[in-house]
Amino acid sequence: MSNIIILAIESSCDDTSAAVLADGEVLSNVTANQAIHERYGGVVPELASRAHQQNIVPAVETALQRAGIEREQLSAVAFTVGPGLLGSLMVGVSFAKGLALSLGIPIIAVNHMKAHVLAHFIDEPKPSFPFLCLTVSGGHTQIVKVRDYLDMEVIGETIDDAAGEAFDKTAKLLGLPYPGGPLVDKYAQQGNPKAFVFPQPKAKGAFNFSFSGLKTSVLYLVQQKMQENPNFIAQYRNDLCASVQDTIVRYLLKKLSAAARKHQINQLAIAGGVSANSGLRAAFADLGKQKGWQTYIPQFQYCTDNAGMIAITAYYQYLAADFAPWDLAPQARFALPKALE
Ligand code: KG4
Ligand code: ZN
């Protein structure tokens, strides 16, 4: 008989996801993607919020059904409280509160960035503490030092664009639809990563990142080459994707290596949407072998936004009796604590 059964909801951006967990084990994880944003070349907040309203009930019903769990068996309802788009967060928060109130059970508010890190505790092998996690998503790029399930701090982060944005903006420049990251990954597999050289970005702070200059470099190169050859993008799409991806991956891993060395930690993890990137996964695993690290890479379904990671985080919060007050509002900006250095 299970003791702790949690329904978790994720609605921070453009994926509506619901998951059910029993005693630390994720039983179901159902995600509805929102294709509506493709035609606009990015997430339109108002449309995202409306799509969450349409998707949330079917996602929750399917997650409960697949887990073989009735609402009455739930111990708590968890939700992403932030960071994210306010209108999107609001849908998950309101739904979770309504359901929990009607069942007479507590609510658990989960930080989305913490959840990306704790996605590593859904499946085996699980990292041991302390470990460093490079969280790379559409909105964030950070290196997190994880001391315990609920004790982590950011030791470095991007000062401008996120790594996912660098992928998506490059893709847009090349005429690819949103979100471009997975497409850049796909075309990069057939391209030459050394075909074009982009300068490695620079950011103040040993473990900080900057990505805004990279998209400008890509833009200048493309504009210049198009003057000589109007077919340049179509002809060199694979090489462009491979070269940009290679620049991003090398940069991310250079900073992660420096952090591992400085903090003397050899347990390293990657998380977030960009950790689904095949180039990053392969380079990270190779580097780990070279350096003698233990490396942790989540399953694909737990890289991009998903409620499974919210459920596992909520489980540890439940064990710590970390429940949310009923009047808690979503927090568009909800940063993890930063290391004082
Ligand atoms: O974690 P996530 O699903 O949402 C946020 O919290 O932002 O990350 C989404 C980001 C997008 O920028 C998307 O293009 C990128 O992850 N992404 C990828 C890949 N799959 C998703 N980037 C590169 N290669 C991929 N295979
Ligand atoms: Zn995310």
Coordinates of N, CA and C in Angstrom, one line a residue, residues 10 12-15 41-43 83-85 112-113 116 134-142 158 160-170 178-182 211 215 248 252 271-277 280 303-305 309:
E10 N 2.5 20.9 -14.2 CA 3.5 21.9 -14.7 C 2.8 22.7 -15.8
S12 N 4.3 26.1 -16.7 CA 5.1 27.4 -16.6 C 5.3 28.1 -17.9
C13 N 5.3 27.3 -19.0 CA 5.5 28.0 -20.3 C 4.5 27.5 -21.4
D14 N 4.9 26.6 -22.3 CA 4.0 26.2 -23.3 C 3.7 24.7 -23.3
D15 N 4.1 24.0 -22.3 CA 3.7 22.6 -22.2 C 2.8 22.4 -21.0
G41 N 6.5 32.0 -34.3 CA 8.0 32.0 -34.1 C 8.4 32.2 -32.7
G42 N 7.5 31.9 -31.7 CA 7.9 32.0 -30.3 C 6.6 31.8 -29.5
V43 N 6.7 31.7 -28.2 CA 5.6 31.5 -27.3 C 4.8 32.8 -27.2
P83 N 9.8 29.9 -11.7 CA 9.6 31.0 -12.6 C 8.9 30.6 -13.9
G84 N 8.3 31.6 -14.6 CA 7.5 31.2 -15.8 C 6.6 32.4 -16.2
L85 N 5.8 32.1 -17.2 CA 4.8 33.1 -17.7 C 3.7 33.2 -16.7
H112 N 10.4 25.7 -10.5 CA 10.7 25.0 -11.7 C 12.1 24.6 -11.9
M113 N 13.0 25.5 -11.5 CA 14.5 25.3 -11.8 C 15.0 24.2 -10.8
H116 N 14.0 20.9 -12.4 CA 14.8 20.4 -13.5 C 16.0 19.7 -12.9
L134 N 24.3 21.3 -14.6 CA 24.2 22.4 -15.6 C 22.8 22.3 -16.1
T135 N 22.0 23.3 -15.7 CA 20.6 23.4 -16.2 C 20.5 24.3 -17.4
V136 N 20.2 23.8 -18.5 CA 20.1 24.6 -19.7 C 18.7 24.5 -20.4
S137 N 18.0 25.6 -20.4 CA 16.7 25.5 -20.9 C 16.4 26.7 -21.8
G138 N 15.1 27.0 -22.1 CA 14.8 28.1 -23.0 C 14.8 29.4 -22.2
G139 N 14.7 29.4 -20.9 CA 14.7 30.6 -20.2 C 15.9 30.7 -19.2
H140 N 16.7 29.7 -19.0 CA 17.7 29.7 -18.0 C 19.0 28.9 -18.5
T141 N 20.1 29.4 -18.0 CA 21.3 28.6 -18.1 C 22.1 28.8 -16.8
Q142 N 22.2 27.7 -16.0 CA 22.9 27.9 -14.8 C 23.6 26.7 -14.3
T158 N 23.7 32.6 -16.9 CA 23.8 33.5 -18.0 C 23.5 34.9 -17.6
D160 N 22.8 37.1 -20.0 CA 21.8 37.6 -21.0 C 20.9 36.5 -21.5
D161 N 21.1 36.0 -22.8 CA 20.2 35.0 -23.3 C 20.5 33.6 -22.6
A162 N 19.6 32.7 -22.7 CA 19.8 31.3 -22.2 C 20.3 30.5 -23.4
A163 N 20.9 29.3 -23.1 CA 21.4 28.5 -24.2 C 20.3 28.1 -25.1
G164 N 19.1 27.8 -24.6 CA 18.0 27.4 -25.5 C 17.6 28.5 -26.4
E165 N 17.7 29.8 -25.9 CA 17.4 30.9 -26.8 C 18.4 31.0 -27.9
A166 N 19.7 30.7 -27.6 CA 20.7 30.8 -28.6 C 20.4 29.8 -29.7
F167 N 19.9 28.6 -29.3 CA 19.5 27.6 -30.3 C 18.3 28.1 -31.1
D168 N 17.3 28.6 -30.4 CA 16.0 29.0 -31.0 C 16.2 30.2 -31.9
K169 N 17.1 31.2 -31.5 CA 17.3 32.4 -32.3 C 18.1 32.1 -33.5
T170 N 19.1 31.2 -33.4 CA 19.8 30.8 -34.6 C 18.9 30.1 -35.6
Y178 N 9.7 27.6 -34.7 CA 9.8 27.5 -33.3 C 9.3 26.2 -32.7
P179 N 9.8 25.6 -31.7 CA 11.1 25.9 -31.2 C 12.2 25.2 -32.0
G180 N 13.3 26.0 -32.3 CA 14.2 25.6 -33.3 C 15.3 24.6 -32.8
G181 N 15.5 24.6 -31.4 CA 16.5 23.7 -30.8 C 16.6 22.3 -31.4
P182 N 15.4 21.6 -31.3 CA 15.5 20.2 -31.8 C 15.8 20.1 -33.3
F211 N 25.3 34.6 -24.1 CA 24.9 34.0 -25.5 C 24.5 35.0 -26.5
K215 N 24.5 35.0 -31.4 CA 23.4 35.1 -32.5 C 23.8 36.3 -33.4
I248 N 28.2 26.2 -28.9 CA 27.4 26.3 -27.7 C 27.9 25.1 -26.7
L252 N 29.5 25.5 -23.0 CA 28.9 25.1 -21.8 C 29.8 24.1 -21.0
A271 N 20.7 19.1 -17.2 CA 19.2 19.1 -17.1 C 18.6 20.2 -17.9
G272 N 17.3 20.1 -18.1 CA 16.6 21.2 -18.9 C 16.5 20.8 -20.3
G273 N 15.7 21.6 -21.1 CA 15.4 21.3 -22.5 C 16.6 21.0 -23.3
V274 N 17.6 21.8 -23.2 CA 18.8 21.7 -24.0 C 19.6 20.4 -23.7
S275 N 19.4 19.8 -22.5 CA 20.1 18.6 -22.2 C 19.5 17.4 -23.1
A276 N 18.5 17.7 -23.9 CA 18.0 16.7 -24.8 C 18.9 16.7 -26.1
N277 N 19.7 17.7 -26.2 CA 20.5 17.9 -27.4 C 21.6 16.7 -27.6
L280 N 25.3 17.7 -27.1 CA 25.6 18.0 -25.7 C 25.7 16.7 -24.9
C303 N 13.8 15.8 -19.7 CA 14.7 17.0 -20.0 C 13.9 18.2 -20.2
T304 N 13.0 18.2 -21.2 CA 12.1 19.3 -21.5 C 11.0 19.4 -20.4
D305 N 10.3 20.5 -20.4 CA 9.3 20.7 -19.2 C 8.4 19.5 -19.1
M309 N 9.1 15.8 -13.0 CA 10.2 16.5 -12.2 C 9.5 17.3 -11.1

